[in-house]
Short mmCIF file of C-alpha atoms in Angstrom, two decimals:
data_model
loop_
_atom_site.label_atom_id
_atom_site.label_comp_id
_atom_site.label_asym_id
_atom_site.label_seq_id
_atom_site.Cartn_x
_atom_site.Cartn_y
_atom_site.Cartn_z
CA MET A 57 -23.81 8.99 7.74
CA ILE A 58 -20.90 7.09 6.23
CA VAL A 59 -18.88 7.32 3.07
CA SER A 60 -18.89 3.91 1.40
CA ARG A 61 -16.93 2.66 -1.52
CA ILE A 62 -19.16 1.27 -4.19
CA PHE A 63 -18.68 -1.05 -7.13
CA GLY A 64 -18.90 0.27 -10.73
CA LEU A 65 -20.89 3.00 -12.54
CA ALA A 66 -20.84 5.37 -15.51
CA VAL A 67 -22.05 8.98 -15.96
CA LEU A 68 -22.85 11.07 -19.08
CA SER A 69 -23.26 14.87 -19.58
CA PHE A 70 -25.98 16.59 -21.68
CA ALA A 71 -25.21 16.95 -25.41
CA THR A 72 -25.03 14.85 -28.60
CA LEU A 73 -22.17 12.64 -29.68
CA ALA A 74 -21.49 14.88 -32.69
CA ALA A 75 -21.67 18.14 -30.69
CA ALA A 76 -18.73 20.47 -30.41
CA PRO A 77 -16.99 20.79 -27.00
CA VAL A 78 -19.42 22.17 -24.46
CA VAL A 79 -18.70 25.72 -23.21
CA ALA A 80 -20.72 27.87 -20.80
CA GLN A 81 -22.52 29.71 -23.58
CA ASP A 82 -23.85 26.41 -25.12
CA ARG A 83 -25.76 25.40 -22.02
CA VAL A 84 -29.50 26.10 -22.30
CA VAL A 85 -32.62 25.18 -20.33
CA PRO A 86 -35.26 23.13 -22.24
CA SER A 87 -37.82 25.55 -23.75
CA SER A 88 -40.43 23.18 -25.23
CA MET A 89 -42.10 19.74 -24.74
CA ASN A 90 -40.19 18.46 -27.78
CA GLN A 91 -36.95 19.18 -26.08
CA LEU A 92 -38.11 17.37 -22.96
CA ARG A 93 -38.83 14.26 -25.13
CA LEU A 94 -35.17 14.06 -26.10
CA SER A 95 -33.53 10.75 -25.23
CA TYR A 96 -30.17 9.67 -23.85
CA ALA A 97 -30.37 6.38 -25.83
CA PRO A 98 -27.78 7.29 -28.54
CA ILE A 99 -25.23 8.14 -25.83
CA VAL A 100 -25.99 4.99 -23.90
CA GLN A 101 -25.64 2.86 -26.99
CA HIS A 102 -22.23 4.47 -27.68
CA VAL A 103 -20.94 4.02 -24.11
CA GLN A 104 -22.36 0.60 -23.06
CA PRO A 105 -19.88 -1.60 -25.04
CA ALA A 106 -16.93 -0.01 -23.26
CA VAL A 107 -18.33 -0.44 -19.75
CA VAL A 108 -17.56 -3.86 -18.24
CA ASN A 109 -18.20 -5.93 -15.09
CA VAL A 110 -15.18 -6.83 -12.96
CA TYR A 111 -15.25 -10.00 -10.81
CA ALA A 112 -12.50 -10.47 -8.28
CA ALA A 113 -11.90 -13.51 -6.04
CA LYS A 114 -9.41 -14.25 -3.30
CA ILE A 115 -8.80 -17.20 -1.07
CA VAL A 116 -8.92 -16.50 2.67
CA GLN A 117 -8.07 -18.74 5.58
CA ASN A 118 -10.84 -19.27 8.12
CA ARG A 119 -9.19 -20.34 11.36
CA ASN A 120 -11.16 -21.56 14.40
CA PRO A 121 -8.88 -21.33 17.46
CA LEU A 122 -10.73 -24.27 19.09
CA LEU A 123 -9.30 -26.50 16.36
CA ASP A 124 -5.80 -25.88 17.78
CA ASP A 125 -6.83 -28.00 20.80
CA PRO A 126 -6.15 -31.75 20.02
CA ILE A 127 -8.67 -32.82 22.70
CA PHE A 128 -11.40 -30.73 21.10
CA ARG A 129 -10.59 -32.16 17.66
CA ARG A 130 -10.56 -35.74 19.00
CA PHE A 131 -13.79 -35.30 20.97
CA PHE A 132 -15.75 -33.77 18.12
CA GLY A 133 -14.02 -35.72 15.35
CA VAL A 134 -13.02 -32.68 13.29
CA PRO A 135 -9.73 -32.17 11.44
CA GLY A 136 -7.24 -29.52 12.60
CA GLY A 137 -5.71 -26.71 10.58
CA GLN A 138 -7.29 -23.91 8.62
CA GLN A 139 -10.15 -23.98 6.13
CA GLU A 140 -9.99 -22.11 2.87
CA GLN A 141 -12.85 -20.00 1.66
CA MET A 142 -13.29 -18.07 -1.56
CA GLN A 143 -14.33 -14.40 -1.14
CA ARG A 144 -15.78 -12.66 -4.20
CA SER A 145 -16.29 -9.02 -5.02
CA LEU A 146 -18.15 -7.34 -7.89
CA GLY A 147 -17.42 -4.04 -9.53
CA SER A 148 -17.41 -2.26 -12.88
CA GLY A 149 -14.69 -0.91 -15.19
CA VAL A 150 -14.10 0.95 -18.39
CA LEU A 151 -12.17 -0.03 -21.46
CA VAL A 152 -9.72 2.82 -22.13
CA ASP A 153 -7.43 1.21 -24.74
CA SER A 154 -8.45 -0.93 -27.74
CA SER A 155 -5.84 -3.54 -26.84
CA GLY A 156 -7.90 -4.48 -23.78
CA LEU A 157 -6.81 -2.11 -20.99
CA VAL A 158 -9.50 -1.65 -18.31
CA VAL A 159 -9.47 0.94 -15.55
CA THR A 160 -11.42 0.26 -12.34
CA ASN A 161 -11.19 1.02 -8.63
CA ASN A 162 -8.31 -0.44 -6.66
CA HIS A 163 -10.60 -1.55 -3.84
CA VAL A 164 -12.49 -3.74 -6.34
CA ILE A 165 -9.51 -5.96 -6.96
CA GLU A 166 -7.40 -5.38 -3.85
CA GLY A 167 -5.91 -8.71 -2.66
CA ALA A 168 -7.50 -10.67 -5.51
CA ASP A 169 -6.03 -13.98 -6.60
CA GLN A 170 -8.22 -14.10 -9.71
CA VAL A 171 -9.82 -11.35 -11.77
CA LYS A 172 -12.29 -11.78 -14.58
CA VAL A 173 -13.93 -9.16 -16.83
CA SER A 174 -17.35 -9.60 -18.50
CA LEU A 175 -18.14 -7.49 -21.53
CA SER A 176 -21.54 -6.06 -22.44
CA ASP A 177 -21.91 -8.80 -25.06
CA LYS A 178 -21.62 -11.43 -22.27
CA ARG A 179 -18.15 -12.57 -23.28
CA GLU A 180 -15.81 -13.19 -20.35
CA PHE A 181 -12.06 -12.86 -20.13
CA GLU A 182 -9.48 -13.49 -17.46
CA ALA A 183 -7.53 -10.34 -16.62
CA GLU A 184 -4.11 -9.58 -15.16
CA ILE A 185 -3.49 -6.62 -12.83
CA VAL A 186 -1.11 -4.22 -14.67
CA LEU A 187 -0.96 -1.48 -12.06
CA LYS A 188 -2.51 -0.63 -8.71
CA ASP A 189 -2.50 2.77 -7.06
CA SER A 190 -3.99 2.91 -3.60
CA ARG A 191 -3.40 6.64 -3.33
CA THR A 192 -6.01 7.34 -6.01
CA ASP A 193 -8.00 4.10 -5.57
CA LEU A 194 -7.42 3.26 -9.23
CA ALA A 195 -6.21 0.07 -10.91
CA VAL A 196 -5.53 -0.90 -14.50
CA LEU A 197 -6.26 -4.42 -15.86
CA ARG A 198 -5.36 -6.09 -19.14
CA LEU A 199 -7.55 -8.72 -20.79
CA LYS A 200 -5.70 -11.98 -21.36
CA GLY A 201 -5.62 -14.01 -24.60
CA THR A 202 -7.16 -11.41 -26.82
CA HIS A 203 -6.30 -10.48 -30.41
CA GLU A 204 -8.99 -7.94 -31.29
CA LYS A 205 -9.71 -4.29 -30.91
CA PHE A 206 -12.17 -3.42 -28.22
CA PRO A 207 -14.51 -0.40 -28.00
CA THR A 208 -13.20 2.27 -25.71
CA LEU A 209 -14.20 5.56 -24.13
CA ASP A 210 -12.16 8.71 -24.69
CA LEU A 211 -11.14 10.65 -21.61
CA ALA A 212 -12.61 14.16 -21.33
CA ASN A 213 -10.95 17.18 -19.73
CA SER A 214 -12.76 16.92 -16.34
CA ASP A 215 -11.71 20.49 -15.48
CA GLU A 216 -14.31 21.73 -18.02
CA LEU A 217 -17.17 20.19 -15.98
CA GLN A 218 -19.60 22.67 -14.38
CA VAL A 219 -22.08 22.18 -11.57
CA GLY A 220 -25.50 21.50 -13.14
CA ASP A 221 -24.15 19.49 -16.12
CA VAL A 222 -26.32 16.44 -16.85
CA VAL A 223 -24.66 13.05 -16.34
CA LEU A 224 -25.47 9.39 -16.81
CA ALA A 225 -24.17 6.51 -14.73
CA ILE A 226 -23.71 3.00 -16.14
CA GLY A 227 -22.74 0.04 -14.01
CA ASN A 228 -23.79 -3.21 -12.45
CA PRO A 229 -25.55 -2.34 -9.15
CA PHE A 230 -26.19 -5.25 -6.82
CA GLY A 231 -25.16 -7.57 -9.65
CA VAL A 232 -28.46 -7.18 -11.48
CA GLY A 233 -26.83 -6.36 -14.77
CA GLN A 234 -25.78 -3.25 -16.64
CA THR A 235 -27.95 -0.36 -15.52
CA VAL A 236 -28.15 3.29 -16.53
CA THR A 237 -29.06 6.16 -14.18
CA HIS A 238 -28.97 9.87 -14.71
CA GLY A 239 -28.54 13.11 -12.74
CA ILE A 240 -26.47 16.19 -12.65
CA VAL A 241 -23.02 17.23 -11.41
CA SER A 242 -23.97 18.31 -7.90
CA ALA A 243 -20.60 19.74 -6.87
CA LEU A 244 -16.97 19.82 -7.89
CA ALA A 245 -13.67 19.62 -6.03
CA ARG A 246 -15.06 17.77 -3.03
CA THR A 247 -12.03 17.40 -0.72
CA GLN A 248 -13.49 16.15 2.58
CA VAL A 249 -14.53 12.61 1.49
CA GLY A 250 -11.55 10.99 3.12
CA ILE A 251 -11.10 7.79 1.10
CA THR A 252 -7.98 8.48 -0.92
CA ASP A 253 -4.83 10.57 -0.71
CA TYR A 254 -5.91 12.75 -3.61
CA GLN A 255 -9.29 14.13 -2.56
CA PHE A 256 -10.83 16.11 -5.40
CA PHE A 257 -14.05 14.39 -6.31
CA ILE A 258 -16.87 15.07 -8.63
CA GLN A 259 -20.23 14.84 -6.77
CA THR A 260 -23.35 13.62 -8.58
CA ASP A 261 -26.95 12.82 -7.65
CA ALA A 262 -27.09 10.06 -10.27
CA ALA A 263 -28.11 6.89 -8.43
CA ILE A 264 -25.01 4.92 -7.42
CA ASN A 265 -25.19 1.65 -5.44
CA PRO A 266 -22.92 -1.20 -4.34
CA GLY A 267 -21.68 -2.90 -7.53
CA ASN A 268 -21.11 0.44 -9.31
CA SER A 269 -17.45 1.06 -8.26
CA GLY A 270 -15.18 1.61 -11.23
CA GLY A 271 -17.90 2.48 -13.69
CA ALA A 272 -17.86 5.33 -16.18
CA LEU A 273 -18.99 8.87 -15.61
CA VAL A 274 -19.39 10.37 -19.12
CA ASP A 275 -20.52 13.60 -20.72
CA MET A 276 -23.01 14.14 -23.49
CA GLN A 277 -20.31 13.51 -26.08
CA GLY A 278 -19.88 10.03 -24.65
CA LYS A 279 -16.54 10.87 -23.09
CA LEU A 280 -15.35 9.71 -19.67
CA VAL A 281 -15.40 12.51 -17.12
CA GLY A 282 -15.00 10.43 -14.03
CA LEU A 283 -14.83 6.98 -12.41
CA ASN A 284 -17.46 6.39 -9.72
CA THR A 285 -15.93 5.22 -6.50
CA ALA A 286 -17.99 6.08 -3.36
CA ILE A 287 -21.38 7.03 -1.95
CA PHE A 288 -22.42 9.04 1.07
CA SER A 289 -25.09 6.98 2.77
CA ARG A 290 -26.91 6.20 5.97
CA SER A 291 -27.98 2.74 4.85
CA GLY A 292 -25.34 1.66 2.33
CA GLY A 293 -27.68 2.35 -0.57
CA SER A 294 -27.96 5.39 -2.83
CA GLN A 295 -28.93 8.63 -1.10
CA GLY A 296 -28.29 10.84 -4.10
CA ILE A 297 -24.76 11.73 -3.10
CA GLY A 298 -22.12 9.89 -5.13
CA PHE A 299 -18.46 10.67 -5.78
CA ALA A 300 -16.32 10.07 -8.87
CA ILE A 301 -12.57 10.32 -9.47
CA PRO A 302 -12.03 12.98 -12.19
CA ALA A 303 -10.87 11.81 -15.59
CA ASN A 304 -7.77 13.95 -15.44
CA MET A 305 -6.53 11.79 -12.56
CA VAL A 306 -7.59 8.58 -14.38
CA ARG A 307 -5.52 9.79 -17.33
CA VAL A 308 -2.31 9.92 -15.24
CA VAL A 309 -2.73 6.42 -13.92
CA VAL A 310 -3.60 5.00 -17.34
CA ALA A 311 -0.60 6.69 -18.93
CA SER A 312 1.70 5.12 -16.33
CA ALA A 313 0.21 1.66 -17.09
CA LYS A 314 0.63 2.15 -20.84
CA SER A 315 4.29 3.00 -20.34
CA GLY A 316 4.90 -0.30 -18.64
CA GLY A 317 5.38 1.10 -15.16
CA LYS A 318 4.40 -0.81 -12.02
CA ALA A 319 3.89 2.42 -10.13
CA VAL A 320 2.26 5.73 -11.09
CA ARG A 321 4.71 8.43 -12.18
CA ARG A 322 3.46 11.81 -10.95
CA PRO A 323 5.18 15.10 -10.14
CA TRP A 324 6.71 15.60 -6.70
CA LEU A 325 6.58 18.93 -4.92
CA GLY A 326 8.78 18.10 -1.91
CA ALA A 327 6.88 20.32 0.53
CA ARG A 328 4.31 19.73 3.29
CA LEU A 329 1.21 21.89 3.13
CA GLN A 330 -1.34 22.95 5.75
CA ALA A 331 -4.91 24.13 5.43
CA VAL A 332 -5.62 27.75 6.28
CA THR A 333 -7.88 28.01 9.29
CA PRO A 334 -9.98 31.13 10.05
CA GLU A 335 -7.40 32.02 12.71
CA ILE A 336 -4.50 31.74 10.31
CA ALA A 337 -6.42 33.70 7.71
CA GLU A 338 -6.96 36.52 10.22
CA THR A 339 -3.24 36.54 11.13
CA LEU A 340 -2.25 36.75 7.45
CA GLY A 341 -4.84 39.42 6.71
CA LEU A 342 -6.79 37.27 4.28
CA PRO A 343 -10.39 38.05 3.51
CA ARG A 344 -11.28 34.33 3.77
CA PRO A 345 -9.48 31.07 4.71
CA SER A 346 -8.12 29.72 1.45
CA GLY A 347 -4.90 28.54 -0.05
CA ALA A 348 -2.23 26.01 1.09
CA LEU A 349 0.34 27.10 3.64
CA VAL A 350 3.91 25.68 3.20
CA THR A 351 5.16 24.20 6.55
CA ASN A 352 8.18 22.23 5.46
CA ILE A 353 10.43 21.95 2.36
CA ALA A 354 12.67 19.01 1.58
CA PRO A 355 16.27 19.86 0.51
CA ASN A 356 16.93 19.64 -3.29
CA SER A 357 13.19 19.16 -3.93
CA PRO A 358 11.37 20.90 -6.82
CA ALA A 359 9.88 23.33 -4.27
CA ALA A 360 13.37 24.22 -2.99
CA LYS A 361 14.72 24.61 -6.55
CA ALA A 362 11.86 26.98 -7.40
CA GLY A 363 12.67 29.18 -4.40
CA MET A 364 9.61 28.29 -2.34
CA LYS A 365 9.91 29.13 1.41
CA VAL A 366 8.29 28.03 4.64
CA SER A 367 5.23 30.22 5.39
CA ASP A 368 4.62 30.84 1.70
CA LEU A 369 0.85 30.71 0.92
CA ILE A 370 0.08 28.90 -2.38
CA VAL A 371 -2.84 30.64 -4.01
CA SER A 372 -2.85 29.21 -7.57
CA ILE A 373 -1.21 26.79 -9.97
CA ASP A 374 -1.11 27.52 -13.75
CA GLY A 375 -3.82 30.12 -13.28
CA GLN A 376 -6.22 27.80 -11.32
CA ASN A 377 -7.10 28.97 -7.80
CA VAL A 378 -6.04 26.77 -4.86
CA ASP A 379 -8.54 26.59 -2.03
CA ASP A 380 -6.81 24.02 0.19
CA PRO A 381 -3.92 21.52 0.20
CA ASN A 382 -6.08 18.75 -1.25
CA GLY A 383 -6.95 20.97 -4.25
CA PHE A 384 -3.28 21.81 -4.85
CA ASP A 385 -2.24 18.14 -4.53
CA TYR A 386 -4.74 17.14 -7.19
CA ARG A 387 -3.86 19.97 -9.60
CA PHE A 388 -0.13 19.35 -9.21
CA ALA A 389 -0.39 15.54 -9.50
CA THR A 390 -2.30 15.80 -12.79
CA ARG A 391 0.33 17.98 -14.41
CA PRO A 392 2.37 16.14 -17.13
CA LEU A 393 5.98 15.34 -16.24
CA GLY A 394 8.65 17.51 -17.75
CA GLY A 395 8.69 21.28 -18.00
CA THR A 396 7.45 23.45 -15.10
CA ALA A 397 4.25 24.58 -13.38
CA GLN A 398 3.65 28.17 -12.43
CA VAL A 399 2.79 28.34 -8.77
CA ASP A 400 1.74 31.66 -7.35
CA VAL A 401 2.56 32.17 -3.64
CA ARG A 402 1.68 35.04 -1.30
CA ARG A 403 4.73 36.08 0.68
CA GLN A 404 4.54 39.08 3.01
CA ASN A 405 1.48 40.42 1.18
CA VAL A 406 3.19 40.19 -2.23
CA VAL A 407 2.24 37.52 -4.83
CA ILE A 408 5.31 35.88 -6.32
CA LYS A 409 5.30 33.61 -9.34
CA LEU A 410 7.50 30.50 -9.05
CA LYS A 411 8.41 27.96 -11.77
CA VAL A 412 8.36 24.54 -10.14
CA PRO A 413 9.96 21.65 -12.05
CA LEU A 414 7.63 18.78 -12.82
CA GLU A 415 9.72 15.75 -11.89
CA VAL A 416 9.23 12.46 -10.01
CA ALA A 417 10.50 11.93 -6.47
CA PRO A 418 13.79 9.89 -6.27
CA ASP A 419 13.31 6.47 -4.76
CA THR A 420 16.86 5.30 -4.16
CA GLY A 421 18.14 3.66 -0.99
CA ARG A 422 14.76 2.37 0.24
CA ASP A 423 16.29 -1.02 1.28
CA GLU A 424 12.91 -2.43 2.30
CA ILE A 425 13.05 -5.63 4.48
CA GLU A 426 10.73 -7.78 6.57
CA LEU A 427 11.72 -8.33 10.18
CA LYS A 428 11.59 -12.01 11.14
CA SER A 429 13.58 -12.25 14.40
CA ARG A 430 11.61 -12.68 17.63
CA SER A 431 10.87 -9.07 18.69
CA PRO A 432 7.95 -6.64 18.85
CA PHE A 433 8.70 -5.87 15.19
CA GLN A 434 8.28 -9.41 13.92
CA GLY A 435 6.12 -9.47 10.81
CA ALA A 436 6.59 -5.79 9.97
CA ARG A 437 8.07 -4.47 6.75
CA VAL A 438 10.28 -1.41 7.13
CA ALA A 439 12.14 0.86 4.71
CA ASN A 440 14.48 3.80 4.69
CA ILE A 441 12.68 7.10 4.09
CA SER A 442 13.31 8.00 0.49
CA PRO A 443 11.75 11.15 -0.99
CA ALA A 444 9.34 8.97 -2.97
CA LEU A 445 8.26 7.00 0.09
CA ALA A 446 8.00 10.18 2.17
CA ASP A 447 5.69 11.65 -0.48
CA GLU A 448 3.64 8.41 -0.67
CA LEU A 449 3.16 8.19 3.09
CA ARG A 450 2.92 11.96 3.65
CA LEU A 451 6.06 12.11 5.88
CA ASP A 452 8.72 14.67 6.39
CA SER A 453 11.54 13.44 4.19
CA ASN A 454 14.12 14.98 6.56
CA VAL A 455 13.07 12.91 9.55
CA GLU A 456 15.66 10.38 10.65
CA GLY A 457 14.61 6.80 11.16
CA VAL A 458 12.97 3.95 9.28
CA VAL A 459 9.30 3.70 8.42
CA VAL A 460 6.84 0.82 8.71
CA THR A 461 5.44 0.11 5.22
CA ALA A 462 3.28 -2.94 6.03
CA VAL A 463 2.34 -5.19 8.92
CA ALA A 464 1.33 -8.83 8.35
CA ASP A 465 -2.07 -9.87 9.69
CA ASN A 466 -1.89 -11.62 13.10
CA ALA A 467 1.86 -10.96 13.28
CA LEU A 468 3.48 -9.95 16.55
CA ALA A 469 4.04 -6.42 15.22
CA SER A 470 0.31 -6.18 14.51
CA ASN A 471 -0.66 -7.47 17.90
CA VAL A 472 1.69 -4.94 19.52
CA GLY A 473 0.03 -2.16 17.56
CA PHE A 474 2.53 -1.00 14.96
CA GLN A 475 0.93 0.70 12.00
CA LYS A 476 1.87 1.61 8.46
CA GLY A 477 3.55 5.01 8.54
CA ASP A 478 5.13 4.63 12.03
CA ILE A 479 8.70 5.99 12.03
CA ILE A 480 11.07 4.07 14.32
CA THR A 481 13.89 6.33 15.58
CA ALA A 482 15.41 4.47 18.49
CA VAL A 483 15.35 0.97 20.05
CA ASN A 484 16.96 0.13 23.45
CA GLY A 485 18.97 3.38 23.42
CA LYS A 486 20.36 2.80 19.90
CA THR A 487 19.58 5.30 17.14
CA ILE A 488 17.87 3.75 14.13
CA ALA A 489 19.02 5.49 10.96
CA LYS A 490 18.50 2.71 8.43
CA THR A 491 16.81 -0.69 8.09
CA SER A 492 20.08 -2.62 8.74
CA ASP A 493 20.31 -0.86 12.17
CA LEU A 494 16.87 -2.13 13.12
CA GLU A 495 17.57 -5.61 11.71
CA GLN A 496 20.70 -5.84 13.82
CA VAL A 497 19.07 -4.60 17.02
CA THR A 498 16.10 -7.02 16.70
CA SER A 499 18.39 -10.02 16.08
CA GLU A 500 19.62 -9.66 19.68
CA PRO A 501 17.24 -11.12 22.36
CA ALA A 502 16.05 -8.69 25.03
CA ARG A 503 13.85 -8.88 28.14
CA LEU A 504 12.59 -5.32 27.61
CA TRP A 505 12.22 -3.26 24.45
CA ARG A 506 12.38 0.47 24.82
CA ILE A 507 11.17 1.96 21.57
CA THR A 508 10.77 5.50 20.26
CA ILE A 509 8.44 6.05 17.30
CA ILE A 510 6.94 9.05 15.52
CA ARG A 511 3.24 8.70 14.61
CA GLY A 512 1.24 11.50 13.11
CA GLY A 513 4.01 13.93 13.94
CA GLN A 514 3.96 12.95 17.62
CA ARG A 515 6.95 11.36 19.34
CA ILE A 516 5.97 8.35 21.42
CA ASN A 517 8.06 6.31 23.85
CA VAL A 518 6.97 2.79 24.74
CA THR A 519 8.40 -0.05 26.77
CA LEU A 520 7.40 -3.66 25.87
CA GLY A 521 8.26 -6.99 27.44
CA GLY A 522 10.43 -9.46 25.54
#
């Protein structure tokens, strides 16, 4: 079975548009045939105008290596060079601001040279990408050349969802047109999906298929509770297990876009966390393996300021239980900046309440460059490890070295095997503390390159020919 990203869908919960906020006591099982004849049509009619189709296109170079041979070209009479081809992808999105802001999945528009948005009334607009956030797989678009107010969906508090709530999904599966499916919330806080940094998904059995990514998941008041993003499938089609990004995470990304930022502003803890295994739980005397174990704390970070210590076990944040590091990361990242969050930690069998400042990670001194000199690093982008970059790439901020942030396709660095997140600590016996050190070392020709990197916490020594 595989987890596949999908393209666009919406989901609704069971209630009426005029109903008061749903609480546990309001949920009832249908008790008569009349109740079973109730329709979702009023909710669908309210939601449909705010759900859109997103079309993305990018130009790719198709290169046939045989065309590099002049004899081959002359014999077969074909031109040399590369041929361009337009790749297109289809997804869905949701209007979240009347000025024309649309939220969708980042993988729908990733690498796109052109993005268009089609409304439910068949009108089509070109759109610009306002903000992309690969860590959450969310992106925000803005419709171009518009001077009107568009219908929108309000964002619900996704923390109020309960397993068993009825939901509807609206999107454009397989490009057949806007389609509605319904189901229930099958599970909450799914953290083992493995497609984004912040894993805390709503699971639903509402039918979701390719073409639904970025669509709305809404409750019975017509509010957005999630953005559909992936399916668990053997065949690539719907198997009744779909995943949606909670609305509370969508809210953070949309707020950053509205403020004019090019990157998402979210709180930074400044500590590395580890899941609690059954063995660790037994050592700590826990009844079950739960919580997030602190394994590293960055100097001057919010965690350090709050008095957090290595080996502390985080058990809750603002009164909400923490089952694992993914759960804490989501809860912490969706807290509003400013003020503090109360984080309860278990230290030597005593629960201690800590006030953690909600502030962004500093991103000074990154000095990102692309290495162009002839060396194994040619085509790689590297940067100094700032706290913000360490948080983004899940690195220890106190590690010395420079980190690979990107590797160009078909570049020498890619062919050698360098990857995003590799930390380069030494080259040819010289310590690499900042990007200028690596730039200087690679500007000098060498017959052999002796390189030390850290990948996934493991130190690796390699020797490459010049």
